[in-house]
Short mmCIF file of C-alpha atoms and ligand atoms in Angstrom, two decimals:
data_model
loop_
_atom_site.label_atom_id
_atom_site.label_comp_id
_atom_site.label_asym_id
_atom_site.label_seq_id
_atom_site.Cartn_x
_atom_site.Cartn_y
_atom_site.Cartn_z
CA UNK A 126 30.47 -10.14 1.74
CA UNK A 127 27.43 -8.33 0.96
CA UNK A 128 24.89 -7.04 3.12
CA UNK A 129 21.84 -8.25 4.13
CA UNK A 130 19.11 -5.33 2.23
CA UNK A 131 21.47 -3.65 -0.14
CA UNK A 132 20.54 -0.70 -0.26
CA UNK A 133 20.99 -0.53 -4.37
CA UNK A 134 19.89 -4.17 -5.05
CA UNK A 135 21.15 -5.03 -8.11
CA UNK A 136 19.59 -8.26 -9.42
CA UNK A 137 16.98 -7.92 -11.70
CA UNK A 138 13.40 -8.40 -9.89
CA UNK A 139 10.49 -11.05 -11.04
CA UNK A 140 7.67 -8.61 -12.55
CA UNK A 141 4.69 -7.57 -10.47
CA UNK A 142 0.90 -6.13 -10.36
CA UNK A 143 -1.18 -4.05 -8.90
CA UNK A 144 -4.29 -4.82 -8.27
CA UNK A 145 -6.44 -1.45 -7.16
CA UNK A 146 -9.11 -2.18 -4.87
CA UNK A 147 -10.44 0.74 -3.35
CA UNK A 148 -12.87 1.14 -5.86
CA UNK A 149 -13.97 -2.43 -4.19
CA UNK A 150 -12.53 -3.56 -0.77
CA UNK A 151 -12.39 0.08 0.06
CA UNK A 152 -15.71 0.41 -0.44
CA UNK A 153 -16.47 -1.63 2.26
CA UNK A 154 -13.97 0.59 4.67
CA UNK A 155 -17.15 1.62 7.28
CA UNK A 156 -16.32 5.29 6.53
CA UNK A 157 -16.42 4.94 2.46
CA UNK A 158 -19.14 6.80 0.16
CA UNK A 159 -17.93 7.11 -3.18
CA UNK A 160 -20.10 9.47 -5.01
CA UNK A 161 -19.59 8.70 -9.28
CA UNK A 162 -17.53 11.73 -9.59
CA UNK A 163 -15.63 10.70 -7.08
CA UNK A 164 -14.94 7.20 -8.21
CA UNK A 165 -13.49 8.68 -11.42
CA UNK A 166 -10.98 10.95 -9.73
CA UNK A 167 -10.12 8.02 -7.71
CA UNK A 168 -9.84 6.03 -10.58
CA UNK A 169 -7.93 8.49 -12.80
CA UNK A 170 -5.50 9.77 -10.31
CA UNK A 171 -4.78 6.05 -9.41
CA UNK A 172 -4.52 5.32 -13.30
CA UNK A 173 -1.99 7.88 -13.96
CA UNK A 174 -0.15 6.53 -10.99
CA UNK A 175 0.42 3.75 -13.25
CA UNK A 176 -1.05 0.97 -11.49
CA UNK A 177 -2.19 -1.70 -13.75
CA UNK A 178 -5.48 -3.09 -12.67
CA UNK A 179 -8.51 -1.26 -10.63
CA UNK A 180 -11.17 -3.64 -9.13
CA UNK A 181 -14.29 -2.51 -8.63
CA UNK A 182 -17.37 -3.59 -6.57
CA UNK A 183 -19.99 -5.96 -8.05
CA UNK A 184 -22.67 -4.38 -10.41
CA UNK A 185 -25.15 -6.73 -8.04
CA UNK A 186 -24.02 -4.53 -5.32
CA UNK A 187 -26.55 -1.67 -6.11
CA UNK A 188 -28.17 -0.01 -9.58
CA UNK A 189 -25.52 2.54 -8.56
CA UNK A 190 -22.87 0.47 -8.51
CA UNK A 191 -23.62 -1.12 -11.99
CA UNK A 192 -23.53 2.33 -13.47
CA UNK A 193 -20.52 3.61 -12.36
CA UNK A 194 -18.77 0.38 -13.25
CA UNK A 195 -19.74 1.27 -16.85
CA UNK A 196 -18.58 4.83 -16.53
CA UNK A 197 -15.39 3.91 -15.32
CA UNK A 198 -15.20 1.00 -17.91
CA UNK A 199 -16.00 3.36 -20.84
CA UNK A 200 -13.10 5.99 -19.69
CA UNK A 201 -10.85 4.93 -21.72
CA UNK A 202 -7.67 4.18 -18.69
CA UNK A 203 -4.83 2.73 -19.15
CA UNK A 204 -5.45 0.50 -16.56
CA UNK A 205 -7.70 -3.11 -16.91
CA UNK A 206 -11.19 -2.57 -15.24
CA UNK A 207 -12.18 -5.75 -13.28
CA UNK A 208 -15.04 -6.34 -11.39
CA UNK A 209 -15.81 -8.36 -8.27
CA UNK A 210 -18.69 -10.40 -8.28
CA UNK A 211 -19.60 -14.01 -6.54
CA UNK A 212 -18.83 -17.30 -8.81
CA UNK A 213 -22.16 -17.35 -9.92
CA UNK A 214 -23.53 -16.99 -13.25
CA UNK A 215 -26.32 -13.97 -12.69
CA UNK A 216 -23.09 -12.25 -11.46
CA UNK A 217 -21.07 -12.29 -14.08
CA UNK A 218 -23.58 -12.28 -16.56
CA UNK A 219 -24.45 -8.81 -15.56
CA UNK A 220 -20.88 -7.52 -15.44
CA UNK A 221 -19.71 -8.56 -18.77
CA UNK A 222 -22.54 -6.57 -20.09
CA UNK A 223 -20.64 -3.52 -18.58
CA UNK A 224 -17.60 -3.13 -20.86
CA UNK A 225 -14.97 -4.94 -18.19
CA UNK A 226 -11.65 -5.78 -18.76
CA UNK A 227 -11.88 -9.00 -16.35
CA UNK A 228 -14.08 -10.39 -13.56
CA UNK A 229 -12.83 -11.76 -10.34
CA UNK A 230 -14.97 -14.09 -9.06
CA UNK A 231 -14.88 -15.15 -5.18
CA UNK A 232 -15.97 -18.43 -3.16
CA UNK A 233 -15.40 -19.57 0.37
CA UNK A 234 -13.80 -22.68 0.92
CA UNK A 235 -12.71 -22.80 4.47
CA UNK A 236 -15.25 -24.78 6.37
CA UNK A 237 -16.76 -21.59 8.89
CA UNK A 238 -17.93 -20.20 4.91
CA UNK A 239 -19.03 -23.08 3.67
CA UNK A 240 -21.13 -24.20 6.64
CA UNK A 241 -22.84 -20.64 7.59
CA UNK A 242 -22.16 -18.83 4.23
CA UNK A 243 -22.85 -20.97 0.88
CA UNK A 244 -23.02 -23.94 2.15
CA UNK A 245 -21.52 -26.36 -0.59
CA UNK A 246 -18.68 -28.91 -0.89
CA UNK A 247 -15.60 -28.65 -2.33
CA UNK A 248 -16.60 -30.93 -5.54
CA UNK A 249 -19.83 -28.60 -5.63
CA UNK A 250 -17.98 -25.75 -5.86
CA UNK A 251 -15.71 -26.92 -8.60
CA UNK A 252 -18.95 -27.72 -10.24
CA UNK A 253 -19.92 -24.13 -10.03
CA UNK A 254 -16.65 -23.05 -11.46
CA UNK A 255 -16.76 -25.55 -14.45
CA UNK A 256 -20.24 -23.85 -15.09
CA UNK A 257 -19.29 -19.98 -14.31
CA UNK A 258 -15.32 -19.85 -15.40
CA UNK A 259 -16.15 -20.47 -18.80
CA UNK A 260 -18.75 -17.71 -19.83
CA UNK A 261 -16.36 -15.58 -18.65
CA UNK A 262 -13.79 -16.86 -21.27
CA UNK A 263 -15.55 -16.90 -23.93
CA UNK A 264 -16.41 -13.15 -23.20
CA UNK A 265 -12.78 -12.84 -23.63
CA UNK A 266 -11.95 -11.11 -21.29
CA UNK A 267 -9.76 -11.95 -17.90
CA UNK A 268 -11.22 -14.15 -15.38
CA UNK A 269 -9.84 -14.73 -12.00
CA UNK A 270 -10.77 -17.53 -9.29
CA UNK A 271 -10.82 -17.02 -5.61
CA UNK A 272 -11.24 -19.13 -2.21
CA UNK A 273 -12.30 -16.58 0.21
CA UNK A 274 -10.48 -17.23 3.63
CA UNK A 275 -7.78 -19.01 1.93
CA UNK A 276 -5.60 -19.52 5.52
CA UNK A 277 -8.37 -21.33 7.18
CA UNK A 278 -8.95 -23.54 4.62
CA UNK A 279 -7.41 -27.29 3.99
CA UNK A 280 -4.55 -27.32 2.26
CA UNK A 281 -5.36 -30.39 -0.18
CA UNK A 282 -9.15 -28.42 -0.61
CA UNK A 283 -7.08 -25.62 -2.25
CA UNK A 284 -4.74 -27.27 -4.33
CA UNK A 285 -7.55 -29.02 -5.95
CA UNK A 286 -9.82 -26.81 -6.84
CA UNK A 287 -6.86 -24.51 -8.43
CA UNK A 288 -5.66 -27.25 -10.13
CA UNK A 289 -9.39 -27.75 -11.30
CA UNK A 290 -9.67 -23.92 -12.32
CA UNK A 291 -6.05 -24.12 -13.68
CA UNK A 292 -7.64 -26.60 -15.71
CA UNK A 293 -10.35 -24.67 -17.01
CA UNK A 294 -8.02 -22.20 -18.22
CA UNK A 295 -8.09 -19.19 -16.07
CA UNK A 296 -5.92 -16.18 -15.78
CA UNK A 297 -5.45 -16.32 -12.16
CA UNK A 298 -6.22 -18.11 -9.24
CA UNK A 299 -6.49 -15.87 -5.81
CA UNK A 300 -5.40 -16.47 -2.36
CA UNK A 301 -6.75 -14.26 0.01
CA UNK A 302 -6.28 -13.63 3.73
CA UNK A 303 -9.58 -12.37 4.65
CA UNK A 304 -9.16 -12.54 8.49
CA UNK A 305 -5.84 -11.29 8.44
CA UNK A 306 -4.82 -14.24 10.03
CA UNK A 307 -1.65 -15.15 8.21
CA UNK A 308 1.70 -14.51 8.76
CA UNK A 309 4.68 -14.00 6.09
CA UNK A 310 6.17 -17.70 6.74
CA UNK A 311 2.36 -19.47 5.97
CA UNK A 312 2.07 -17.21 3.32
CA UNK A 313 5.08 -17.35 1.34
CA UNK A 314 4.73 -21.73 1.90
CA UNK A 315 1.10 -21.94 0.90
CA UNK A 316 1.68 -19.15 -2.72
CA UNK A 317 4.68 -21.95 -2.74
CA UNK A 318 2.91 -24.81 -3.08
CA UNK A 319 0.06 -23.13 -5.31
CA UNK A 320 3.01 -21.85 -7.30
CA UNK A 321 3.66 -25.66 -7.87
CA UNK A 322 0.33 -26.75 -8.53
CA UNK A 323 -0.70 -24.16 -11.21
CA UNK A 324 0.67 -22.57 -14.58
CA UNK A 325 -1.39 -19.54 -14.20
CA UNK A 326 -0.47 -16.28 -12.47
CA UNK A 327 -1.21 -15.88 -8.87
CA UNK A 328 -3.46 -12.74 -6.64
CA UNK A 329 -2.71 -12.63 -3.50
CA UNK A 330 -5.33 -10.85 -1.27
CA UNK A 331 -4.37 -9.83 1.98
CA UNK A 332 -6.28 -7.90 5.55
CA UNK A 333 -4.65 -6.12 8.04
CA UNK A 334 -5.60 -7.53 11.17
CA UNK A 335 -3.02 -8.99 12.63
CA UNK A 336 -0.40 -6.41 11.35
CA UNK A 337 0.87 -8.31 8.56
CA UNK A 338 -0.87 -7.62 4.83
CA UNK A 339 2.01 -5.81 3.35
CA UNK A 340 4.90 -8.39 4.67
CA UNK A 341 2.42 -10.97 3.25
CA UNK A 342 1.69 -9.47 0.41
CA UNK A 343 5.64 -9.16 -0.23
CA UNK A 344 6.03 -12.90 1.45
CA UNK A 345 3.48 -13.84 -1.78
CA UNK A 346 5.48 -12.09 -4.30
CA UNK A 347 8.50 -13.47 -3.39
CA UNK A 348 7.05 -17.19 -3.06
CA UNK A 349 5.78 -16.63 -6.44
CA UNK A 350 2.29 -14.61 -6.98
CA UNK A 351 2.38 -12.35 -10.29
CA UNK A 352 -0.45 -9.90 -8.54
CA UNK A 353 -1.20 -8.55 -5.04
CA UNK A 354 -4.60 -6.34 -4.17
CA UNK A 355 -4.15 -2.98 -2.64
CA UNK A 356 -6.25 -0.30 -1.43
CA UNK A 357 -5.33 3.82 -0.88
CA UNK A 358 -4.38 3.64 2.39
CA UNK A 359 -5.34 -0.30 2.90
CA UNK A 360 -8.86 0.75 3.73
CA UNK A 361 -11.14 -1.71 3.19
CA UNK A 362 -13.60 -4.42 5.74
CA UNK A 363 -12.75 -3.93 9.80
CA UNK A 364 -9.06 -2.61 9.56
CA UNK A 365 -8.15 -3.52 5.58
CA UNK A 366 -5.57 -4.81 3.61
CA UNK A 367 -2.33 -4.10 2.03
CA UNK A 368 -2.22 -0.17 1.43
CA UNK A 369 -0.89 0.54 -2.30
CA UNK A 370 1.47 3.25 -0.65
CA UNK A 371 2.59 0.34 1.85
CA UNK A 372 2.81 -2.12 -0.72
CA UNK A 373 4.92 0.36 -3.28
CA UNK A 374 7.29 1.28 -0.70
CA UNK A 375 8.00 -2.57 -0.02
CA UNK A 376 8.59 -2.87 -3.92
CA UNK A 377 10.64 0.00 -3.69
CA UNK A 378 13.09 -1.09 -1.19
CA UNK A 379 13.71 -3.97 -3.25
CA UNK A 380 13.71 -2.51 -6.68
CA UNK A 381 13.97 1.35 -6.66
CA UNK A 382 15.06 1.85 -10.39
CA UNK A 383 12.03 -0.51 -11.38
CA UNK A 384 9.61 0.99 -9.00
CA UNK A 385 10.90 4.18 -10.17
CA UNK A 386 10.27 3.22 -13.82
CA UNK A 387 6.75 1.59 -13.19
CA UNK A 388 5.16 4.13 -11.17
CA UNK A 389 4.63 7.99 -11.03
CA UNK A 390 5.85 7.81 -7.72
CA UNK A 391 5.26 11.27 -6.67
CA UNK A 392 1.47 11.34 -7.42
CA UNK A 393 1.23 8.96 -4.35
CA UNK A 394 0.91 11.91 -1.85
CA UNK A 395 -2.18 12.94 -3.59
CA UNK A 396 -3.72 9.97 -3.66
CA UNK A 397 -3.69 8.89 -0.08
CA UNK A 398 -4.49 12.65 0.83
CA UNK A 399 -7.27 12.69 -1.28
CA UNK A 400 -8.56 9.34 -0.33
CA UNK A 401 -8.58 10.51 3.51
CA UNK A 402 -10.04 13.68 2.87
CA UNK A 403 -13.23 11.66 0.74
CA UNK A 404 -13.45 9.26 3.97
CA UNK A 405 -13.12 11.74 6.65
CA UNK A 406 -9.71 10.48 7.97
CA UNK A 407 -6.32 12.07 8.29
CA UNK A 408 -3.38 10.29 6.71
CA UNK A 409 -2.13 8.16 9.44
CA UNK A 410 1.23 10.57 11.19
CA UNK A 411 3.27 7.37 10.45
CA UNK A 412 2.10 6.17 7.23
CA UNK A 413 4.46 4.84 4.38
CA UNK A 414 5.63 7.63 2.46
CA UNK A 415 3.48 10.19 3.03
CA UNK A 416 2.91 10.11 6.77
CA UNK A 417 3.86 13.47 8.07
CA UNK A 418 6.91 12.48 9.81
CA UNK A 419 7.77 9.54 6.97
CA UNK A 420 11.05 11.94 6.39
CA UNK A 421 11.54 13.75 9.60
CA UNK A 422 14.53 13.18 11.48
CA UNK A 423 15.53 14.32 15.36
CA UNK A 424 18.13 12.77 17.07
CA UNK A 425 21.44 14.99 17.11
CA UNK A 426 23.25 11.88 16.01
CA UNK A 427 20.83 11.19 13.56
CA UNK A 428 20.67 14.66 11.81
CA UNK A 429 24.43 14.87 11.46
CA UNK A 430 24.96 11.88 9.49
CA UNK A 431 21.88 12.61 7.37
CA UNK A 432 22.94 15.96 6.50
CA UNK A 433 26.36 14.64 5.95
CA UNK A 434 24.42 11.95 3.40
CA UNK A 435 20.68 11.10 4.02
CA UNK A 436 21.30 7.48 2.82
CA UNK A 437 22.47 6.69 6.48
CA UNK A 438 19.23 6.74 7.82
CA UNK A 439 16.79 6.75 5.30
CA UNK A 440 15.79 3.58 3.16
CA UNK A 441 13.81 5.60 0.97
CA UNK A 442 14.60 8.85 -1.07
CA UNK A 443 11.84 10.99 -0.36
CA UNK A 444 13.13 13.24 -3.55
CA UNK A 445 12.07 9.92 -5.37
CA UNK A 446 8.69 10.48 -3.85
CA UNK A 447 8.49 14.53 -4.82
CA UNK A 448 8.60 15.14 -0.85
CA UNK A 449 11.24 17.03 1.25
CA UNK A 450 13.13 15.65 4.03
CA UNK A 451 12.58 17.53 7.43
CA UNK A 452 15.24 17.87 9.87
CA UNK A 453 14.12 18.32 13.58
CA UNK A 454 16.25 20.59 15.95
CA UNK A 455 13.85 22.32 18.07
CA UNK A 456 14.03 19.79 20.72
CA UNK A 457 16.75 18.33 24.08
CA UNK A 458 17.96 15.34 21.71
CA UNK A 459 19.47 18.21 19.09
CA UNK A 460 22.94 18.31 17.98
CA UNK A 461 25.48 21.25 16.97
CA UNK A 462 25.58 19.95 13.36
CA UNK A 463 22.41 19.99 12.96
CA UNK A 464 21.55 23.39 14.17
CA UNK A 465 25.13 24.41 12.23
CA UNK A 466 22.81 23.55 9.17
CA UNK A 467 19.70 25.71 10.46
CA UNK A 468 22.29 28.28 11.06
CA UNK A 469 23.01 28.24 6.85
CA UNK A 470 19.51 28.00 6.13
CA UNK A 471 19.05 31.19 7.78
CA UNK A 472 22.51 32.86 6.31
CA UNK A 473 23.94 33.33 9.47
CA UNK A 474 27.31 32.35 10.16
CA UNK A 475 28.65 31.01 13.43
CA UNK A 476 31.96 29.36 14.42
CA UNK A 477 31.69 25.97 15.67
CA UNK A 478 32.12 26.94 19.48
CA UNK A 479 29.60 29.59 19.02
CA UNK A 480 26.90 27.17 17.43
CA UNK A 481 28.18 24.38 20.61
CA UNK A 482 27.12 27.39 22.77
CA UNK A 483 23.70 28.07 21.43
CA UNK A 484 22.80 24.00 20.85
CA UNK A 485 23.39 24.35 24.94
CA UNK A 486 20.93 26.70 25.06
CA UNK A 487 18.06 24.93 23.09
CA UNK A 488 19.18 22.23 24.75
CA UNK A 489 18.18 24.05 28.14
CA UNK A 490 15.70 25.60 26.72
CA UNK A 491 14.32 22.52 25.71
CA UNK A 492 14.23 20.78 29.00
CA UNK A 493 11.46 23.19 30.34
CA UNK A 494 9.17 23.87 27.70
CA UNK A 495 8.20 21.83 23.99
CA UNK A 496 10.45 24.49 21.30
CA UNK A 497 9.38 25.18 17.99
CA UNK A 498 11.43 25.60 15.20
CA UNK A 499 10.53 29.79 15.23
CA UNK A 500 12.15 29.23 18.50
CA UNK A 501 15.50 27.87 17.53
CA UNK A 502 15.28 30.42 14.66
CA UNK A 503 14.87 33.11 16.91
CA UNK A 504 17.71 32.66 19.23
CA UNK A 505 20.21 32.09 16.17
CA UNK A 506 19.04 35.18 14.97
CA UNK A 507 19.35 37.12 18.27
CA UNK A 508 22.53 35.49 19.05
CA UNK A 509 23.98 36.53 15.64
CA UNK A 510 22.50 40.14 16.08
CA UNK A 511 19.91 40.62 13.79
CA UNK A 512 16.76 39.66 15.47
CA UNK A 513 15.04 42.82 16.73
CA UNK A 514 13.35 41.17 19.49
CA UNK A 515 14.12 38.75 22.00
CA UNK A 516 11.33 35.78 22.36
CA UNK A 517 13.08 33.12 23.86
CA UNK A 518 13.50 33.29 27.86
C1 LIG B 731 -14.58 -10.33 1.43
C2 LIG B 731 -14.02 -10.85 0.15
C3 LIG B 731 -12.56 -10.64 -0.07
C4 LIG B 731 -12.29 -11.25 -1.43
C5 LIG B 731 -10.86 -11.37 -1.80
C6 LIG B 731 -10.63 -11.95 -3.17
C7 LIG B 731 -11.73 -11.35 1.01
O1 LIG B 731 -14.54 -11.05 2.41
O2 LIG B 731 -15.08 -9.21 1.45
O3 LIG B 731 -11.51 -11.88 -4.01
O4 LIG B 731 -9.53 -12.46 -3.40
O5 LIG B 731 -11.04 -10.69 1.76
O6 LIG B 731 -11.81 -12.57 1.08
O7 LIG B 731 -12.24 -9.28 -0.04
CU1 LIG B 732 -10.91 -8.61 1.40
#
């Protein structure tokens, strides 16, 4: 019988997306100011991460905003520039003079937008799209369709206007969760029955709120969408979305060779510290990946095994990553093996009752004051004879 999560899967996985947002639902984060320069170190850093689309905000948005669009456009990446603009012709008009790869237009459909947002009905809106969609496509470039707040809209609403769009010829139709109201289950049945319902490729857009944008994002993926939207860190409006670092180490789980393959996995730790250094945040301590303590291991129990082979408590490689596991032992939960290890590190050799003896003492030590690892050094070294001086009480 096989287990549950293999930890090697081996079955080929269905091919997936990227779709780079912070550029655009980042934006809106409450802390985010990109200056131009900026954008494009965002933009390049994220490009040679290897992710294949970056979204950027509308060129409506702000003179600003136009411009940079075009600067990023004209770099050259390897990665397809899209823009986000409403499904409305003035919109898109103004960003296919901008040198995009794609536009991904947007429009409510649940009834809380329609009534105090747009205001139209469903057969009005598939009006629009018949009259947008298509100067997009004959721009030639990609065009995507969107019902904002997807999860509170009807069912039977959605279906038809995808099928509508579908019809129209589009690259992609989007779902997005823009409350963050969905959970994995709703998710992976309503991408299901779109997955039915369309033969184009399927976004899936996805906000934080409730806890659950990267297990829906994954629940999407699995039900059938081609492309999910992240952001560095899943900043975006109130709380965000999906984070890309989030999102990757979902994909990774499932398909590490592929992931491994696809992405320059290491460049990851820049990225989000880069991103949280431009919007005046830390990188959350437990954040996917790159979290301080992502790879940092304390229980006695735990650090034996994991020195013994790190695979027994660790779903990702961190090496995969370019980071460095980090094995605790300054602390009362410690274990001889572990500190046996520290004892190597420092080239100092103990027998086993001798290292027994000393985890007793950290141990102790540990009950009455918080230890650092200069600490446990110290008293290894002292116990072994070399330290000159004795810290440790
Ligand atoms: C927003 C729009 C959006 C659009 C998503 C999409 C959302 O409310 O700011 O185009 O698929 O969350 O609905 O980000
Ligand atoms: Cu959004």
């Amino acid at each position: 019988m096989a287990p549950i999560a293999p930890s090697t899967p081996t079955s080929p996985v269905r091919p997936f997306a990227i779709i780079e947002s912070t550029l655009r639902e980042g934006e809106q984060f409450v802390n985010a100011f990109f200056t131009t320069a900026q954008k494009i170190r965002i933009a390049t850093l994220l490009d040679a991460l290897g992710v294949e689309y970056l979204e950027l905000t509308s060129p409506l948005a702000s003179p600003q905003s136009a411009s940079d669009l075009e600067t990023i456009a004209g770099l050259g990446l390897k990665a397809k520039i899209l823009t986000h603009t409403r499904c409305h012709p003035e919109d898109v008009a103004a960003a296919l003079k901008l040198g995009v790869d794609g536009v991904d237009v947007v429009i409510g459909t649940s009834s809380q937008l329609r009534k105090f947002s747009h205001g139209k009905s469903i057969d009005e809106i598939i009006g629009i799209a018949r009259d947008v969609l298509p100067m997009i496509k004959e721009a030639g470039v990609e065009v995507r369709f969107s019902t904002e707040d997807s999860l509170r809209s009807e069912l039977s609403d959605l279906l038809r206007i995808y099928e509508a769009v579908d019809g129209i010829g589009v690259n992609r139709v989007g779902i997005a969760d823009t409350v963050g109201i969905g959970n994995p289950r709703q998710i992976y049945e309503l991408v299901s029955a779109v997955r039915r319902t369309v033969k184009c490729d399927i976004e899936f857009h996805g906000h934080n709120d409730t806890g659950c944008a990267i297990a829906n994002a994954f629940a999407a993926w699995e039900a059938g969408a081609t492309h999910i939207d992240t952001s560095v860190l899943g900043i975006g409006e109130r709380n965000g979305i999906a984070s890309l670092g989030g999102f990757i180490a979902r994909m990774y789980a499932t398909d590490p060779e592929g992931v491994k393959k696809k992405y320059k996995l290491p460049l990851l730790h820049d990225i989000d510290h880069m991103v949280a250094e431009l919007v005046d945040i830390d990188v959350p301590f437990n954040n996917y990946i790159t979290g301080f303590c992502a790879f940092s291991h304390k229980a006695g129990i735990h650090a034996k095994a994991v020195l013994n082979d790190p695979s027994t408590y660790e779903a990702l490689r961190p090496e995969d990553f370019g980071l460095t596991r980090y094995i605790h032992i300054a602390h009362r939960l410690t274990g001889w093996n572990a500190v046996k290890h520290r004892a190597e590190q420092l080239g100092l050799s103990f027998s086993d009752v001798q290292v027994k003896t000393i985890t007793g003492r950290i141990k102790a030590l540990a009950d009455q004051q918080a230890m650092t690892l200069d600490h446990v050094d110290q008293l290894l070294r002292e116990v072994a004879g070399t330290a000159e001086t004795v810290v440790v009480a």
